PDB file of C-alpha atoms in Angstrom:
ATOM      1  CA  MET A   1       3.848 -12.063  42.313  1.00  0.00           C
ATOM      2  CA  GLU A   2       6.087 -10.355  39.777  1.00  0.00           C
ATOM      3  CA  GLU A   3       4.300  -8.420  37.042  1.00  0.00           C
ATOM      4  CA  GLU A   4       4.276 -10.114  33.662  1.00  0.00           C
ATOM      5  CA  LYS A   5       6.953  -8.798  31.303  1.00  0.00           C
ATOM      6  CA  VAL A   6       6.720  -8.266  27.568  1.00  0.00           C
ATOM      7  CA  ILE A   7       9.527  -8.727  25.065  1.00  0.00           C
ATOM      8  CA  LEU A   8      10.719  -5.446  23.584  1.00  0.00           C
ATOM      9  CA  VAL A   9      11.671  -5.713  19.916  1.00  0.00           C
ATOM     10  CA  ASN A  10      12.826  -3.528  17.056  1.00  0.00           C
ATOM     11  CA  ILE A  11      10.956  -3.339  13.739  1.00  0.00           C
ATOM     12  CA  ASN A  12      12.837  -6.486  12.569  1.00  0.00           C
ATOM     13  CA  ASP A  13      11.434  -8.462  15.552  1.00  0.00           C
ATOM     14  CA  GLU A  14      14.874  -8.658  17.164  1.00  0.00           C
ATOM     15  CA  VAL A  15      14.780  -8.770  20.976  1.00  0.00           C
ATOM     16  CA  ILE A  16      16.162  -5.632  22.623  1.00  0.00           C
ATOM     17  CA  GLY A  17      15.006  -6.249  26.204  1.00  0.00           C
ATOM     18  CA  THR A  18      12.013  -6.814  28.463  1.00  0.00           C
ATOM     19  CA  MET A  19       9.714  -4.492  30.386  1.00  0.00           C
ATOM     20  CA  PRO A  20       6.772  -4.928  32.741  1.00  0.00           C
ATOM     21  CA  LYS A  21       3.603  -5.183  30.634  1.00  0.00           C
ATOM     22  CA  MET A  22       1.840  -2.184  32.159  1.00  0.00           C
ATOM     23  CA  GLU A  23       4.911   0.040  31.760  1.00  0.00           C
ATOM     24  CA  ALA A  24       5.238  -0.953  28.085  1.00  0.00           C
ATOM     25  CA  HIS A  25       1.597  -0.005  27.521  1.00  0.00           C
ATOM     26  CA  GLU A  26       1.998   3.282  29.415  1.00  0.00           C
ATOM     27  CA  LYS A  27       5.110   4.232  27.405  1.00  0.00           C
ATOM     28  CA  ALA A  28       3.838   2.831  24.066  1.00  0.00           C
ATOM     29  CA  VAL A  29       7.042   0.816  23.586  1.00  0.00           C
ATOM     30  CA  LEU A  30       7.146  -1.651  20.677  1.00  0.00           C
ATOM     31  CA  HIS A  31       6.823  -5.217  21.960  1.00  0.00           C
ATOM     32  CA  ARG A  32       6.095  -8.705  20.645  1.00  0.00           C
ATOM     33  CA  ALA A  33       2.532 -10.042  20.722  1.00  0.00           C
ATOM     34  CA  PHE A  34       0.375 -12.644  19.024  1.00  0.00           C
ATOM     35  CA  SER A  35      -3.210 -13.087  17.871  1.00  0.00           C
ATOM     36  CA  VAL A  36      -4.889 -16.464  17.363  1.00  0.00           C
ATOM     37  CA  PHE A  37      -7.813 -17.042  15.000  1.00  0.00           C
ATOM     38  CA  VAL A  38      -9.673 -20.375  15.228  1.00  0.00           C
ATOM     39  CA  LEU A  39     -11.977 -21.398  12.381  1.00  0.00           C
ATOM     40  CA  ASN A  40     -14.384 -24.335  12.241  1.00  0.00           C
ATOM     41  CA  ASP A  41     -15.445 -26.572   9.351  1.00  0.00           C
ATOM     42  CA  ASN A  42     -18.198 -24.077   8.425  1.00  0.00           C
ATOM     43  CA  LYS A  43     -15.565 -21.339   7.915  1.00  0.00           C
ATOM     44  CA  GLU A  44     -16.839 -19.569  11.022  1.00  0.00           C
ATOM     45  CA  LEU A  45     -14.478 -17.663  13.277  1.00  0.00           C
ATOM     46  CA  MET A  46     -14.534 -18.221  17.035  1.00  0.00           C
ATOM     47  CA  LEU A  47     -14.817 -14.808  18.688  1.00  0.00           C
ATOM     48  CA  GLN A  48     -14.358 -14.066  22.351  1.00  0.00           C
ATOM     49  CA  GLN A  49     -15.881 -11.266  24.374  1.00  0.00           C
ATOM     50  CA  ARG A  50     -13.294  -9.935  26.818  1.00  0.00           C
ATOM     51  CA  ALA A  51     -14.141 -10.304  30.501  1.00  0.00           C
ATOM     52  CA  HIS A  52     -15.848  -7.364  32.215  1.00  0.00           C
ATOM     53  CA  GLN A  53     -12.958  -6.933  34.677  1.00  0.00           C
ATOM     54  CA  LYS A  54     -10.193  -6.521  32.036  1.00  0.00           C
ATOM     55  CA  TYR A  55      -8.137  -3.329  32.530  1.00  0.00           C
ATOM     56  CA  HIS A  56      -8.715  -2.267  28.924  1.00  0.00           C
ATOM     57  CA  SER A  57     -11.337  -3.094  26.313  1.00  0.00           C
ATOM     58  CA  PRO A  58     -13.687  -4.937  28.704  1.00  0.00           C
ATOM     59  CA  LEU A  59     -16.734  -6.645  27.121  1.00  0.00           C
ATOM     60  CA  LEU A  60     -15.520  -5.943  23.582  1.00  0.00           C
ATOM     61  CA  TRP A  61     -15.485  -8.719  20.986  1.00  0.00           C
ATOM     62  CA  THR A  62     -12.172  -9.831  19.538  1.00  0.00           C
ATOM     63  CA  ASN A  63     -10.347 -12.724  17.873  1.00  0.00           C
ATOM     64  CA  THR A  64     -10.189 -16.129  19.574  1.00  0.00           C
ATOM     65  CA  CYS A  65      -7.300 -15.111  21.826  1.00  0.00           C
ATOM     66  CA  CYS A  66      -4.285 -12.852  21.972  1.00  0.00           C
ATOM     67  CA  SER A  67      -1.488 -12.049  24.377  1.00  0.00           C
ATOM     68  CA  HIS A  68       2.283 -11.715  24.680  1.00  0.00           C
ATOM     69  CA  GLN A  69       5.081 -14.232  24.280  1.00  0.00           C
ATOM     70  CA  ARG A  70       7.365 -14.980  27.208  1.00  0.00           C
ATOM     71  CA  LEU A  71      11.141 -14.713  26.865  1.00  0.00           C
ATOM     72  CA  GLY A  72      12.439 -17.877  25.177  1.00  0.00           C
ATOM     73  CA  GLU A  73       8.951 -18.999  24.101  1.00  0.00           C
ATOM     74  CA  THR A  74       8.193 -19.539  20.409  1.00  0.00           C
ATOM     75  CA  ASN A  75       5.209 -17.781  18.849  1.00  0.00           C
ATOM     76  CA  ILE A  76       3.386 -21.094  18.350  1.00  0.00           C
ATOM     77  CA  ALA A  77       4.072 -22.233  21.942  1.00  0.00           C
ATOM     78  CA  ALA A  78       2.823 -18.881  23.273  1.00  0.00           C
ATOM     79  CA  GLY A  79      -0.327 -19.037  21.131  1.00  0.00           C
ATOM     80  CA  SER A  80      -1.036 -22.610  22.236  1.00  0.00           C
ATOM     81  CA  ARG A  81      -0.445 -21.789  25.906  1.00  0.00           C
ATOM     82  CA  ARG A  82      -2.729 -18.769  25.882  1.00  0.00           C
ATOM     83  CA  LEU A  83      -5.456 -20.450  23.811  1.00  0.00           C
ATOM     84  CA  TYR A  84      -5.624 -23.151  26.467  1.00  0.00           C
ATOM     85  CA  GLU A  85      -5.507 -20.635  29.354  1.00  0.00           C
ATOM     86  CA  GLU A  86      -8.312 -18.486  27.911  1.00  0.00           C
ATOM     87  CA  MET A  87     -10.483 -20.862  25.894  1.00  0.00           C
ATOM     88  CA  GLY A  88      -9.691 -24.252  27.455  1.00  0.00           C
ATOM     89  CA  PHE A  89      -8.678 -26.227  24.372  1.00  0.00           C
ATOM     90  CA  ARG A  90      -5.654 -26.925  22.196  1.00  0.00           C
ATOM     91  CA  VAL A  91      -5.298 -27.067  18.413  1.00  0.00           C
ATOM     92  CA  PRO A  92      -2.288 -27.094  16.111  1.00  0.00           C
ATOM     93  CA  LEU A  93      -1.475 -23.500  15.125  1.00  0.00           C
ATOM     94  CA  LYS A  94       0.186 -22.125  12.016  1.00  0.00           C
ATOM     95  CA  GLU A  95       1.775 -18.691  11.837  1.00  0.00           C
ATOM     96  CA  LEU A  96       0.384 -16.663   8.916  1.00  0.00           C
ATOM     97  CA  PHE A  97       2.051 -13.244   8.998  1.00  0.00           C
ATOM     98  CA  HIS A  98       3.140 -10.468  11.311  1.00  0.00           C
ATOM     99  CA  PHE A  99       2.836  -6.699  11.274  1.00  0.00           C
ATOM    100  CA  ILE A 100       3.266  -3.658  13.492  1.00  0.00           C
ATOM    101  CA  TYR A 101       0.435  -1.508  14.779  1.00  0.00           C
ATOM    102  CA  LYS A 102      -0.037   1.246  17.341  1.00  0.00           C
ATOM    103  CA  ALA A 103      -3.411   1.813  18.991  1.00  0.00           C
ATOM    104  CA  PRO A 104      -4.147   4.186  21.904  1.00  0.00           C
ATOM    105  CA  PHE A 105      -6.904   3.427  24.422  1.00  0.00           C
ATOM    106  CA  ASP A 106      -9.209   5.837  26.246  1.00  0.00           C
ATOM    107  CA  ASN A 107      -7.495   5.008  29.566  1.00  0.00           C
ATOM    108  CA  GLY A 108      -4.124   6.447  28.483  1.00  0.00           C
ATOM    109  CA  LEU A 109      -2.520   3.106  27.614  1.00  0.00           C
ATOM    110  CA  THR A 110      -1.258   2.302  24.118  1.00  0.00           C
ATOM    111  CA  GLU A 111      -0.735  -0.996  22.349  1.00  0.00           C
ATOM    112  CA  HIS A 112       2.371  -0.782  20.151  1.00  0.00           C
ATOM    113  CA  GLU A 113       2.914  -4.312  18.997  1.00  0.00           C
ATOM    114  CA  LEU A 114       4.689  -6.445  16.477  1.00  0.00           C
ATOM    115  CA  ASP A 115       1.860  -8.937  16.224  1.00  0.00           C
ATOM    116  CA  HIS A 116       2.280 -12.524  15.007  1.00  0.00           C
ATOM    117  CA  VAL A 117      -1.047 -13.754  13.584  1.00  0.00           C
ATOM    118  CA  MET A 118      -1.787 -17.485  13.804  1.00  0.00           C
ATOM    119  CA  ILE A 119      -4.585 -19.750  12.651  1.00  0.00           C
ATOM    120  CA  GLY A 120      -5.974 -23.026  13.941  1.00  0.00           C
ATOM    121  CA  TYR A 121      -8.979 -25.196  13.112  1.00  0.00           C
ATOM    122  CA  SER A 122     -11.430 -26.757  15.559  1.00  0.00           C
ATOM    123  CA  ASN A 123     -15.097 -27.588  16.021  1.00  0.00           C
ATOM    124  CA  GLU A 124     -14.769 -27.846  19.809  1.00  0.00           C
ATOM    125  CA  THR A 125     -16.899 -25.986  22.296  1.00  0.00           C
ATOM    126  CA  PRO A 126     -14.496 -23.969  24.439  1.00  0.00           C
ATOM    127  CA  ASN A 127     -14.323 -24.181  28.216  1.00  0.00           C
ATOM    128  CA  ILE A 128     -13.769 -20.460  28.803  1.00  0.00           C
ATOM    129  CA  ASN A 129     -11.770 -18.973  31.668  1.00  0.00           C
ATOM    130  CA  ARG A 130     -14.172 -16.444  33.254  1.00  0.00           C
ATOM    131  CA  GLU A 131     -11.229 -14.324  34.492  1.00  0.00           C
ATOM    132  CA  GLU A 132     -10.335 -13.645  30.851  1.00  0.00           C
ATOM    133  CA  VAL A 133     -13.432 -14.286  28.742  1.00  0.00           C
ATOM    134  CA  GLU A 134     -17.027 -13.135  29.271  1.00  0.00           C
ATOM    135  CA  SER A 135     -18.558 -15.041  26.363  1.00  0.00           C
ATOM    136  CA  TRP A 136     -17.808 -16.549  22.951  1.00  0.00           C
ATOM    137  CA  LYS A 137     -19.532 -17.289  19.641  1.00  0.00           C
ATOM    138  CA  TRP A 138     -18.975 -18.586  16.131  1.00  0.00           C
ATOM    139  CA  MET A 139     -19.499 -16.078  13.299  1.00  0.00           C
ATOM    140  CA  LYS A 140     -19.166 -16.401   9.550  1.00  0.00           C
ATOM    141  CA  ILE A 141     -16.180 -14.400   8.299  1.00  0.00           C
ATOM    142  CA  GLU A 142     -18.420 -12.316   6.023  1.00  0.00           C
ATOM    143  CA  ASP A 143     -20.775 -11.572   8.930  1.00  0.00           C
ATOM    144  CA  VAL A 144     -17.875 -10.371  11.097  1.00  0.00           C
ATOM    145  CA  LYS A 145     -16.749  -8.073   8.293  1.00  0.00           C
ATOM    146  CA  ALA A 146     -20.252  -6.624   7.868  1.00  0.00           C
ATOM    147  CA  ASP A 147     -20.882  -6.295  11.609  1.00  0.00           C
ATOM    148  CA  MET A 148     -17.618  -4.388  12.112  1.00  0.00           C
ATOM    149  CA  ILE A 149     -18.885  -1.767   9.679  1.00  0.00           C
ATOM    150  CA  LEU A 150     -22.282  -1.525  11.391  1.00  0.00           C
ATOM    151  CA  HIS A 151     -21.069  -1.773  15.009  1.00  0.00           C
ATOM    152  CA  PRO A 152     -17.353  -0.896  15.212  1.00  0.00           C
ATOM    153  CA  GLU A 153     -17.722   0.159  18.850  1.00  0.00           C
ATOM    154  CA  ILE A 154     -18.280  -3.439  20.048  1.00  0.00           C
ATOM    155  CA  TYR A 155     -14.908  -4.715  18.733  1.00  0.00           C
ATOM    156  CA  THR A 156     -11.393  -4.226  20.085  1.00  0.00           C
ATOM    157  CA  ILE A 157      -9.139  -1.742  18.316  1.00  0.00           C
ATOM    158  CA  TRP A 158      -6.538  -4.363  17.435  1.00  0.00           C
ATOM    159  CA  PHE A 159      -9.114  -6.834  16.115  1.00  0.00           C
ATOM    160  CA  LYS A 160     -10.431  -4.234  13.674  1.00  0.00           C
ATOM    161  CA  ILE A 161      -6.862  -3.624  12.458  1.00  0.00           C
ATOM    162  CA  ILE A 162      -5.866  -7.294  12.321  1.00  0.00           C
ATOM    163  CA  PHE A 163      -9.144  -8.534  10.822  1.00  0.00           C
ATOM    164  CA  ASP A 164      -8.624  -6.578   7.613  1.00  0.00           C
ATOM    165  CA  GLN A 165      -5.229  -8.212   7.067  1.00  0.00           C
ATOM    166  CA  PHE A 166      -6.554 -11.624   8.150  1.00  0.00           C
ATOM    167  CA  TYR A 167      -9.499 -11.313   5.755  1.00  0.00           C
ATOM    168  CA  HIS A 168      -7.200 -10.475   2.843  1.00  0.00           C
ATOM    169  CA  TYR A 169      -4.992 -13.415   3.760  1.00  0.00           C
ATOM    170  CA  LEU A 170      -8.026 -15.736   3.672  1.00  0.00           C
ATOM    171  CA  GLU A 171      -9.166 -14.283   0.348  1.00  0.00           C
ATOM    172  CA  GLU A 172      -5.783 -15.071  -1.176  1.00  0.00           C
ATOM    173  CA  HIS A 173      -5.390 -18.508   0.373  1.00  0.00           C
ATOM    174  CA  THR A 174      -8.717 -20.198   1.136  1.00  0.00           C
ATOM    175  CA  LEU A 175     -11.952 -18.316   0.380  1.00  0.00           C
TER     176      LEU A 175
END
């Protein structure tokens, strides 16, 4: 099976090529990614705990799902595909904003992503894919914010970066 490729982009999100995912993370090359946040009617965020066998950030808590777009796939289609693959349900998604971040891991890999952040709403109980997800839970947005301060080591690097921007977006638009 061919290794999954990521879409290389410039800072304007213009496609400049593709590269195997692992190579892009080894070389810290800027590539397109997405992060999905699902909220319920109680304004709780669905968090996932990454599976124990993941090659980076195993067992850390993060947003509902995240991954990389495939060549020719829209951000929304990619988010919907991966949400179903990881969490076992579908919801309409809306793109909120995008930004660039760079985050090194202890294993020598680096995420350097232009990340498209999306939101969806659901009260469903997920049917998690155990290859990808160890566990899941609903948490109030304010509780996530407070817990990140008390226990930053249990959250993924990118979630800590993205959550701040997501929280400010919610403050401006819904809270």
